[in-house]
Coordinates of C-alpha atoms (C1' of nucleotides) in Angstrom, one line a residue:
Chain T
M1 CA 0.0 -0.1 0.0
V2 CA 1.0 3.5 -0.5
L3 CA 0.5 4.2 3.0
Q4 CA 2.8 1.5 4.0
K5 CA 5.4 2.7 1.7
R6 CA 5.1 6.2 3.0
L7 CA 5.5 5.0 6.5
E8 CA 9.0 4.8 7.4
Y9 CA 9.8 4.3 11.0
G10 CA 13.4 3.9 12.2
F11 CA 15.2 3.3 15.3
N12 CA 18.7 4.2 15.4
G13 CA 18.9 6.2 18.5
Y14 CA 20.0 5.0 21.8
Q15 CA 19.6 1.4 22.4
V16 CA 19.8 -0.3 25.7
P17 CA 22.8 -2.5 26.0
P18 CA 22.1 -5.9 25.4
T19 CA 20.8 -7.4 28.7
P20 CA 22.6 -10.6 28.5
R21 CA 26.3 -10.1 29.0
A22 CA 29.0 -12.6 27.9
P23 CA 28.3 -15.7 29.8
R24 CA 30.5 -16.4 32.6
S25 CA 30.6 -20.1 32.2
A26 CA 30.2 -22.7 29.6
R27 CA 27.1 -23.4 31.3
K28 CA 25.8 -20.1 30.3
R29 CA 22.2 -19.9 29.5
V30 CA 21.6 -17.8 26.6
S31 CA 19.0 -15.3 27.5
S32 CA 16.2 -16.8 25.8
W33 CA 14.2 -13.7 26.5
K34 CA 15.1 -11.9 23.4
R35 CA 15.0 -15.0 21.2
N36 CA 11.6 -16.0 22.6
E37 CA 9.9 -12.8 22.6
D38 CA 11.0 -10.9 19.6
H39 CA 10.1 -13.0 16.9
N40 CA 6.4 -12.8 16.8
R41 CA 6.1 -9.4 18.0
M42 CA 5.3 -6.3 16.3
C43 CA 7.3 -3.8 17.8
A44 CA 5.7 -0.9 19.3
F45 CA 7.1 1.3 16.7
D46 CA 5.5 -0.5 14.1
L47 CA 2.3 0.0 15.8
L48 CA 3.0 3.6 16.2
A49 CA 3.9 3.7 12.5
T50 CA 0.6 2.1 11.6
V51 CA -1.3 4.4 13.8
A52 CA 0.4 7.3 12.2
G53 CA -0.4 6.0 8.9
K54 CA -4.0 5.8 9.8
L55 CA -3.9 9.3 10.7
L56 CA -2.7 10.2 7.5
L57 CA -5.6 8.5 5.9
E58 CA -7.5 11.7 7.0
V59 CA -5.4 13.5 4.6
D60 CA -6.8 14.3 1.2
D61 CA -5.8 11.5 -1.1
S62 CA -4.9 13.5 -3.9
V63 CA -2.4 15.4 -1.5
N64 CA -0.9 12.1 -0.8
K65 CA -0.3 11.3 -4.3
I66 CA 1.3 14.7 -4.9
S67 CA 3.5 14.3 -2.2
H68 CA 4.5 10.9 -2.7
E69 CA 7.6 11.4 -4.5
D70 CA 8.6 14.0 -1.9
V71 CA 8.1 11.8 0.9
K72 CA 10.2 9.3 -0.6
T73 CA 12.9 11.7 -0.9
V74 CA 12.5 12.7 2.7
N75 CA 12.9 9.3 4.0
E76 CA 15.9 8.5 1.8
S77 CA 17.5 11.7 3.1
I78 CA 16.8 10.8 6.7
I79 CA 18.1 7.4 6.3
K80 CA 21.3 8.9 4.7
T81 CA 21.7 11.6 7.2
E82 CA 21.3 9.2 10.0
N83 CA 23.6 6.7 8.6
D84 CA 21.3 4.1 9.4
S85 CA 20.5 0.9 7.7
P86 CA 18.8 1.3 4.4
K87 CA 15.5 0.3 6.0
P88 CA 15.5 1.3 9.5
N89 CA 13.5 -1.3 11.2
V90 CA 12.8 -0.9 14.8
C91 CA 12.3 -4.6 15.2
D92 CA 15.5 -5.5 13.5
Q93 CA 18.1 -6.9 15.9
G94 CA 15.4 -7.4 18.4
S95 CA 15.9 -3.9 19.4
C96 CA 12.2 -3.3 19.8
N97 CA 12.2 -4.8 23.0
K98 CA 14.5 -2.1 24.1
S99 CA 12.6 0.7 22.6
F100 CA 11.4 2.0 25.8
F101 CA 12.9 2.2 29.1
V102 CA 12.1 3.5 32.4
S103 CA 14.4 3.7 35.2
E104 CA 14.8 5.0 38.6
I105 CA 13.6 3.1 41.5
I106 CA 12.9 4.2 45.1
K107 CA 14.0 1.7 47.4
G108 CA 12.0 1.3 50.5
P109 CA 12.6 -0.6 53.7
V110 CA 11.3 -4.1 53.4
T111 CA 10.8 -6.7 55.8
D112 CA 8.1 -9.2 55.7
T113 CA 7.4 -9.6 52.2
C114 CA 11.1 -10.0 51.6
S115 CA 10.9 -13.5 52.7
G116 CA 8.1 -14.6 50.5
P117 CA 8.2 -15.1 46.9
A118 CA 7.1 -12.2 44.9
S119 CA 5.1 -12.5 41.8
G120 CA 6.6 -9.3 40.4
I121 CA 5.7 -5.8 39.8
T122 CA 2.5 -4.9 38.5
V123 CA 1.9 -1.4 37.1
S124 CA -1.4 -0.2 36.0
D125 CA -3.6 2.9 36.1
C126 CA -1.4 4.9 33.9
K127 CA -2.2 8.4 33.1
I128 CA -0.8 10.4 30.4
E129 CA -0.9 14.1 30.5
D130 CA 0.9 16.8 29.0
I131 CA 3.7 17.7 31.3
N132 CA 3.3 21.4 30.6
N133 CA -0.2 21.2 31.5
K134 CA -1.2 22.5 28.2
Q135 CA -4.2 21.6 26.4
M136 CA -3.5 20.2 23.1
K137 CA -5.3 21.9 20.3
I138 CA -5.1 19.9 17.2
D139 CA -5.9 21.0 13.8
Q140 CA -6.5 18.7 11.0
P141 CA -3.7 18.6 8.6
K142 CA -4.6 20.3 5.3
N143 CA -2.5 19.6 2.4
G144 CA 0.9 19.7 1.1
K145 CA 3.8 17.6 1.4
L146 CA 4.5 15.2 3.8
P147 CA 7.3 16.0 6.3
V148 CA 8.8 13.3 8.3
V149 CA 8.7 13.4 12.0
N150 CA 11.3 11.3 13.7
N151 CA 13.0 10.9 16.8
V152 CA 10.0 11.6 19.0
D153 CA 11.0 11.5 22.4
C154 CA 8.7 10.8 25.0
N155 CA 9.1 11.2 28.7
L156 CA 6.9 9.4 31.0
K157 CA 7.0 9.4 34.7
L158 CA 5.6 6.5 36.4
V159 CA 5.3 6.2 40.1
I160 CA 4.9 3.0 41.9
R161 CA 4.4 3.1 45.5
D162 CA 2.9 1.3 48.3
D163 CA 0.8 3.9 49.6
D164 CA -2.3 2.6 51.0
D165 CA -5.6 2.3 49.5
D166 CA -7.5 5.2 48.2
D167 CA -5.1 7.6 47.4
D168 CA -5.5 7.0 43.9
E169 CA -9.2 7.8 44.2
K170 CA -8.3 11.2 45.5
C171 CA -6.0 11.7 42.9
Y172 CA -8.3 10.8 40.0
G173 CA -11.0 12.9 41.4
T174 CA -8.9 16.1 41.7
T175 CA -8.5 16.9 38.2
Q176 CA -10.6 17.6 35.3
P177 CA -9.1 15.6 32.5
D178 CA -9.0 12.7 34.8
A179 CA -12.7 12.7 35.3
I180 CA -12.9 12.3 31.7
N181 CA -10.3 9.8 31.2
N182 CA -10.4 8.1 34.5
K183 CA -12.0 5.1 33.1
T184 CA -9.9 5.5 30.1
F185 CA -6.7 4.9 31.9
R186 CA -7.9 2.6 34.6
A187 CA -6.5 -0.6 34.4
R188 CA -7.7 -3.6 36.4
P189 CA -6.8 -3.4 39.8
C190 CA -5.5 -6.7 39.9
I191 CA -3.5 -8.8 37.6
G192 CA -3.4 -12.3 39.1
D193 CA -2.2 -12.2 42.6
R194 CA -0.5 -9.0 42.1
R195 CA -2.3 -6.0 43.5
I196 CA -2.0 -2.9 41.5
R197 CA -1.6 0.3 43.0
R198 CA -1.1 3.5 41.1
L199 CA 1.0 4.7 38.5
S200 CA 1.6 8.2 37.4
A201 CA 2.7 9.0 33.9
S202 CA 3.2 12.1 32.0
K203 CA 4.5 12.5 28.7
Q204 CA 5.9 15.2 26.8
C205 CA 6.6 15.3 23.2
D206 CA 8.7 18.0 21.4
V207 CA 9.1 18.7 17.9
Y208 CA 11.2 21.1 15.9
R209 CA 11.1 21.9 12.4
N210 CA 13.7 20.2 10.3
K211 CA 15.0 22.5 7.8
K212 CA 14.6 20.2 4.9
H213 CA 12.6 17.4 5.9
G214 CA 10.0 18.7 7.9
Y215 CA 9.4 18.4 11.4
K216 CA 11.9 16.4 13.3
Y217 CA 12.2 16.0 17.0
Q218 CA 15.5 16.1 18.3
R219 CA 16.3 14.4 21.5
P220 CA 18.6 16.1 23.7
L221 CA 21.9 14.2 23.3
R222 CA 22.8 14.7 27.0
D223 CA 19.8 12.3 27.6
Y224 CA 21.6 9.5 26.1
P225 CA 22.2 7.1 27.5
F226 CA 19.4 7.2 29.9
K227 CA 20.4 8.6 33.4
K228 CA 20.8 6.2 36.1
R229 CA 19.3 7.3 39.3
K230 CA 20.1 6.1 42.7
L231 CA 17.7 4.5 45.0
Y232 CA 16.4 6.2 47.8
Q233 CA 14.0 5.4 50.5
L234 CA 10.5 6.7 50.5
D235 CA 7.9 6.1 52.9
N236 CA 6.0 9.2 53.2
P237 CA 2.5 8.5 52.3
S238 CA 1.9 12.2 51.9
N239 CA 3.9 11.9 48.7
S240 CA 0.8 10.4 47.2
D241 CA -0.6 13.9 47.4
N242 CA 2.1 15.4 45.7
K243 CA 0.5 16.9 42.9
S244 CA 3.3 16.7 40.5
G245 CA 3.5 12.9 41.1
F246 CA 7.2 13.1 41.3
I247 CA 9.4 12.4 44.2
E248 CA 12.5 14.5 43.7
D249 CA 14.4 13.2 46.5
G250 CA 14.2 10.9 49.6
S251 CA 14.8 13.4 52.1
G252 CA 12.6 13.4 55.1
L253 CA 11.6 9.9 54.2
D254 CA 11.3 7.4 56.9
A255 CA 13.9 4.9 56.5
T256 CA 13.0 3.0 59.7
S257 CA 9.7 1.9 58.5
Q258 CA 9.1 -1.8 58.8
D259 CA 7.1 -1.5 55.7
S260 CA 7.9 -4.3 53.3
H261 CA 7.2 -2.6 50.1
V262 CA 9.5 -1.2 47.6
K263 CA 8.9 2.2 46.2
L264 CA 9.5 2.3 42.6
K265 CA 9.8 5.3 40.7
I266 CA 9.8 5.3 37.0
K267 CA 11.0 8.3 35.2
S268 CA 12.0 9.2 31.8
F269 CA 10.1 6.9 29.7
R270 CA 11.6 7.3 26.3
V271 CA 10.8 6.4 22.9
P272 CA 14.1 6.4 21.2
E273 CA 12.9 7.1 17.8
F274 CA 10.3 6.6 15.3
F275 CA 9.1 8.3 12.2
I276 CA 5.8 9.7 11.4
E277 CA 4.9 11.4 8.3
I278 CA 2.6 14.3 8.2
P279 CA 1.8 16.9 5.8
E280 CA 4.3 19.6 5.3
T281 CA 1.5 22.0 5.6
A282 CA 0.5 20.7 8.8
T283 CA 0.3 23.1 11.7
I284 CA 2.2 22.8 14.7
S285 CA -0.9 21.6 16.5
S286 CA -1.6 19.1 14.0
L287 CA 1.8 17.9 14.1
K288 CA 1.5 17.7 17.9
R289 CA -1.7 15.7 17.5
T290 CA -0.1 13.4 15.2
V291 CA 2.6 12.7 17.4
M292 CA 0.4 12.7 20.5
E293 CA -1.8 10.0 18.8
A294 CA 1.3 8.0 17.7
V295 CA 2.5 8.0 21.2
T296 CA -0.9 7.5 22.5
A297 CA -1.0 4.4 20.6
I298 CA 1.5 2.8 22.8
F299 CA -0.9 3.0 25.4
S300 CA -4.0 2.1 23.6
G301 CA -3.4 -1.6 23.8
E302 CA -1.3 -3.1 26.3
L303 CA 2.1 -2.6 27.5
H304 CA 4.6 -5.1 28.4
V305 CA 7.2 -4.1 30.9
G306 CA 10.2 -5.8 31.3
V307 CA 12.1 -5.3 34.4
M308 CA 15.6 -5.0 34.3
L309 CA 18.1 -4.5 37.2
Q310 CA 21.6 -3.6 36.8
G311 CA 21.3 -4.2 33.1
K312 CA 20.0 -7.6 33.6
R313 CA 16.7 -8.8 32.8
I314 CA 14.7 -10.1 35.6
R315 CA 12.8 -12.9 34.2
D316 CA 11.5 -14.7 37.2
D317 CA 8.3 -13.1 38.4
D318 CA 8.4 -15.1 41.5
K319 CA 11.7 -13.7 42.6
T320 CA 11.2 -11.3 45.4
L321 CA 12.5 -7.9 45.0
S322 CA 14.9 -8.5 47.8
Q323 CA 16.3 -11.4 46.0
T324 CA 16.8 -9.4 43.0
G325 CA 18.6 -6.8 45.1
I326 CA 16.0 -4.2 45.0
C327 CA 14.7 -4.4 48.6
H328 CA 16.3 -2.7 51.3
D329 CA 17.6 -4.8 53.9
N330 CA 17.0 -3.5 57.4
K331 CA 19.0 -6.0 59.1
L332 CA 22.0 -5.5 56.9
D333 CA 21.6 -2.0 57.4
A334 CA 21.7 -2.3 61.1
L335 CA 24.9 -4.2 60.7
G336 CA 26.3 -1.5 58.9
F337 CA 26.1 -3.2 55.7
T338 CA 25.8 -1.0 52.6
L339 CA 23.8 -2.2 49.9
E340 CA 24.6 -0.9 46.6
P341 CA 21.9 1.2 45.0
N342 CA 20.4 -0.8 42.5
E343 CA 18.9 0.5 39.4
L344 CA 15.9 -0.8 38.1
Q345 CA 14.8 -0.4 34.6
V346 CA 11.5 -1.1 33.2
S347 CA 11.7 -1.7 29.5
S348 CA 10.2 -3.3 26.7
F349 CA 6.9 -1.9 26.1
L350 CA 4.7 -3.3 23.5
C351 CA 1.5 -2.2 22.6
H352 CA -1.5 -3.7 20.5
E353 CA -3.7 -1.6 18.6
N354 CA -7.5 -1.8 19.4
Q355 CA -6.9 -4.0 22.2
P356 CA -8.8 -2.2 25.1
L357 CA -8.5 -4.0 28.2
T358 CA -9.1 -7.2 26.7
R359 CA -7.2 -10.2 28.0
Y360 CA -7.0 -13.6 27.5
S361 CA -4.9 -16.3 28.9
P362 CA -2.1 -17.6 27.0
P363 CA -1.2 -20.6 28.9
Q364 CA 2.5 -20.4 28.4
T365 CA 3.6 -16.8 28.1
V366 CA 5.0 -13.8 29.7
A367 CA 6.1 -15.7 32.7
N368 CA 8.4 -12.7 33.6
E369 CA 6.9 -9.8 32.3
V370 CA 5.1 -7.2 34.2
V371 CA 2.1 -6.3 32.2
F372 CA 0.0 -3.2 32.6
Q373 CA -2.6 -2.3 30.3
Q374 CA -4.8 0.7 29.7
Q375 CA -7.3 2.0 27.5
V376 CA -7.2 5.1 25.7
D377 CA -10.4 6.8 24.5
S378 CA -9.3 9.6 22.5
P379 CA -5.9 11.0 22.0
M380 CA -7.2 14.4 22.4
T381 CA -8.1 13.8 26.0
I382 CA -4.6 13.0 26.7
S383 CA -2.9 16.0 28.1
R384 CA -2.6 18.0 31.1
N385 CA -0.5 18.0 34.0
I386 CA 1.0 14.8 35.6
K387 CA -1.1 12.8 37.6
E388 CA -0.1 10.2 39.8
S389 CA -1.2 6.9 40.5
D390 CA 0.5 4.3 42.6
H391 CA 0.8 0.7 42.3
E392 CA 1.7 -1.7 44.9
M393 CA 4.0 -4.4 44.3
S394 CA 2.8 -7.3 45.9
M395 CA 5.4 -9.7 47.1
D396 CA 3.3 -11.9 49.4
D397 CA 2.2 -14.0 46.8
K398 CA 2.4 -17.7 47.7
S399 CA -0.6 -18.9 45.9
G400 CA 1.4 -20.2 43.1
V401 CA -1.2 -18.8 40.8
D402 CA 0.3 -18.6 37.5
S403 CA 0.4 -14.9 36.7
R404 CA 1.2 -15.8 33.1
A405 CA -2.3 -16.7 32.7
L406 CA -3.2 -13.3 33.3
V407 CA -1.5 -11.7 30.4
T408 CA -3.4 -9.7 28.2
V409 CA -3.8 -10.1 24.6
P410 CA -6.9 -10.8 22.6
A411 CA -6.0 -13.8 20.7
S412 CA -7.9 -12.6 17.8
N413 CA -5.4 -9.7 17.4
V414 CA -2.4 -11.8 17.9
G415 CA -2.1 -13.1 14.6
E416 CA -3.2 -10.0 12.9
L417 CA -0.6 -7.8 14.5
A418 CA 1.8 -10.4 15.1
V419 CA 2.7 -8.6 18.2
V420 CA 2.0 -11.1 20.8
P421 CA 4.5 -10.5 23.4
V422 CA 4.3 -14.0 24.2
R423 CA 7.2 -15.9 25.4
K424 CA 7.6 -19.4 24.3
P425 CA 7.1 -21.8 26.9
K426 CA 10.3 -23.6 25.8
G427 CA 9.7 -26.2 28.4
A428 CA 10.8 -25.4 31.9
E429 CA 12.3 -22.0 31.2
A430 CA 15.7 -21.9 32.9
A431 CA 15.5 -19.6 36.0
Q432 CA 17.2 -16.4 35.6
R433 CA 20.5 -16.0 37.2
R434 CA 20.4 -14.0 40.2
I435 CA 21.8 -10.5 40.3
R436 CA 25.3 -10.6 41.4
R437 CA 25.7 -8.8 44.7
P438 CA 29.2 -8.9 45.8
F439 CA 29.7 -9.4 49.5
S440 CA 30.5 -6.1 51.3
V441 CA 33.3 -6.1 53.7
S442 CA 30.8 -5.9 56.6
E443 CA 29.2 -9.0 55.2
V444 CA 32.4 -10.8 55.0
E445 CA 33.1 -9.7 58.5
A446 CA 29.7 -11.2 59.8
L447 CA 30.3 -14.3 57.9
V448 CA 33.7 -14.8 59.4
E449 CA 32.5 -14.3 62.8
A450 CA 29.8 -16.6 62.4
V451 CA 32.0 -19.2 60.9
E452 CA 34.6 -18.8 63.6
K453 CA 31.9 -19.7 66.0
L454 CA 30.0 -22.3 64.2
G455 CA 32.3 -23.9 61.8
T456 CA 32.3 -24.7 58.4
G457 CA 29.6 -27.2 58.2
R458 CA 26.7 -25.7 59.5
W459 CA 26.0 -23.1 56.8
R460 CA 22.3 -23.0 57.7
D461 CA 23.2 -22.0 61.2
V462 CA 25.6 -19.4 59.8
K463 CA 22.9 -18.0 58.0
L464 CA 20.4 -17.8 60.7
R465 CA 23.1 -16.4 63.0
A466 CA 24.5 -13.6 60.8
F467 CA 22.4 -13.4 57.7
D468 CA 19.0 -14.3 58.9
D469 CA 17.5 -11.0 57.5
A470 CA 19.5 -10.9 54.4
N471 CA 17.1 -12.6 52.2
H472 CA 19.5 -12.6 49.2
R473 CA 22.1 -14.6 50.9
T474 CA 21.2 -18.3 51.2
Y475 CA 23.4 -20.6 53.2
V476 CA 24.6 -21.8 50.0
D477 CA 25.8 -18.4 49.1
L478 CA 27.6 -18.1 52.4
K479 CA 29.1 -21.5 51.9
D480 CA 30.2 -20.4 48.6
K481 CA 31.5 -17.1 49.9
W482 CA 33.6 -18.8 52.4
K483 CA 35.0 -21.0 49.8
T484 CA 36.0 -17.9 47.9
L485 CA 37.4 -16.2 50.9
V486 CA 39.6 -19.1 51.6
H487 CA 40.8 -18.9 48.2
T488 CA 41.2 -15.2 48.3
A489 CA 43.3 -15.4 51.5
R490 CA 45.5 -17.9 50.0
I491 CA 46.4 -16.0 46.8
S492 CA 48.6 -12.9 46.6
P493 CA 46.7 -9.5 47.2
Q494 CA 47.7 -8.6 43.6
Q495 CA 45.6 -11.4 42.4
R496 CA 42.6 -10.3 44.3
R497 CA 39.9 -8.5 42.7
G498 CA 36.8 -6.7 43.8
E499 CA 36.4 -4.8 46.8
P500 CA 39.6 -5.5 48.9
V501 CA 38.8 -7.6 52.0
P502 CA 40.9 -6.4 54.9
Q503 CA 43.9 -8.6 55.5
E504 CA 42.8 -9.1 59.1
L505 CA 39.7 -10.7 57.9
L506 CA 41.4 -13.0 55.5
D507 CA 43.7 -14.0 58.2
R508 CA 40.9 -14.9 60.4
V509 CA 39.4 -16.8 57.4
L510 CA 42.6 -18.9 57.1
I511 CA 42.7 -19.4 60.8
A512 CA 39.1 -20.5 61.2
H513 CA 39.3 -22.7 58.0
G514 CA 42.3 -24.5 59.4
Y515 CA 40.7 -24.8 62.7
W516 CA 37.5 -26.2 61.5
S517 CA 39.0 -28.4 58.9
H518 CA 40.9 -30.0 61.8
H519 CA 37.7 -30.2 63.9
Q520 CA 35.8 -31.9 61.1
A521 CA 38.6 -34.3 60.5
K522 CA 38.5 -35.1 64.1
N523 CA 34.8 -35.5 64.1
Q524 CA 35.1 -37.7 61.0
L525 CA 37.5 -40.1 62.9
K526 CA 35.3 -40.1 65.9
L527 CA 32.4 -41.0 63.9
N528 CA 34.3 -43.7 62.2
H529 CA 35.5 -45.2 65.4
Q530 CA 32.0 -45.1 66.7
Q531 CA 30.8 -46.9 63.7
L532 CA 33.5 -49.4 64.1
D533 CA 32.6 -49.9 67.5
S534 CA 29.0 -50.3 67.0
T535 CA 29.8 -52.8 64.2
Q536 CA 32.0 -54.8 66.4
I537 CA 29.4 -54.7 69.0
C538 CA 27.0 -56.1 66.7
R539 CA 29.3 -58.8 65.6
L540 CA 29.9 -59.6 69.1
L541 CA 26.3 -60.0 69.7
Chain I
dA1 C1' 15.8 -29.3 53.3
dT2 C1' 21.0 -29.3 53.8
dT3 C1' 25.6 -30.3 52.9
dA4 C1' 29.5 -30.5 49.9
dG5 C1' 31.8 -29.7 45.8
dG6 C1' 32.6 -29.1 41.1
dG7 C1' 31.3 -25.9 37.4
Chain C
dC1 C1' 26.4 -18.0 41.5
dC2 C1' 24.7 -22.1 39.5
dC3 C1' 24.0 -27.1 39.5
dT4 C1' 23.4 -31.4 41.8
dA5 C1' 24.6 -35.6 44.0
dA6 C1' 24.3 -37.2 48.4
dT7 C1' 22.4 -37.1 52.8

DNA sequence: ATTAGGG
DNA sequence: CCCTAAT
């Protein structure tokens, strides 16, 4: 179709670094994530392009014909200019999964739920509003050539917090556009056993006129790569009243809370790049509208959110946040342990056109994807200042309910759009490797101390003694760490890597190791003697 | 569920 | 950290 021809969408902007790093061992598991997911998916940008194309249908047909050649030229120019592949395709190289990203997490104290398996993070109730509180006035494109809009940057702010109950209601009620869109952006309160709280989103699109090719948005280069933000604790419910919906810092937050929820703040939701064609005679407002609609399309269906931590894909929905290192560990804190701030990235949003809040249950999909979906009535209504809505991340799921069954994608549209963000079952999908969390010196100290007392054969006790509250440290971990500690203590300091462990501790390690090795040997002898004795006794009898 | 070790 | 045989 002509339309398709005219639609050129590219993606050569920033790309999230490949999640799977070089495998560390021969037993490496290739991240099946990408492999499994990308294939049958239409990337969000495809959809955007499609939507944009539909918008263009509104333009007089004759106009389209007239401008066809120009458009072609424009696209080619762009390709050339951007030094991209001849046919920029967002979905190539599986990059479409990385088209969006959100980062910034607010880490809050966690206790009770840390011990339980978590089903993941659920996000919903998304609102999109013009960050500048401006009402979008859109004019219909008239006629003329078709400029190209590319590099549309969208920034969204998502806030996930554990504020209790009805805050969102308040929020929704306070603003006008929300009253209208309330339903629109309302997602289901629950996805499986995950409870959904609120999420705030805002978005802004900016466009500038490209001298030759029409309108082109230019993303600030300084924004690339996306900034990394540190975690900070947040525990002030009043923040939910923050009109802006943003928490700028963690000051004044209660870090002592025994609350077991993690505060997650998502900021800077960016669409690296995509192309939209509009008539060159389009007005600024019409351009805005087109862009808005295209972007809106992302939210018109469902969004699939991938969670990444420290650049690694978190695939196991049942992994608690603490296990992934997101949680704040009070005990460790009390011990003076320092947990590295973790960065959480939520990425890979896919949308499905014309899929308003429908859901079906693909038996074997999206095991590890957080899904939030929403419905958009009219792009026109999407604007205004930022609203907030929180989402609770429920980690107290023990039901074993398969959250995968809650993924949302109308089967009917699956084939049509080929966008099914469905992950192949691929048998028992290998569990994701845990996030590496190097032992801090204080942890090592605690470990040494415990081992000195308990010996090297009672790792469960060691765990209970010194790492009872460190959910991410299993007794196997402790055993492994001891193993490496012993090794570290034996090699020359020059060969050691990572955070240097005080020699004093290493000395203690060697001492304890020697001592307990002896001990164990002695015990073994004892046992052997006892066995012999009993055997002899039996014989005698 | 733990332990113990190799990978 | 992972994987697992052996307890």
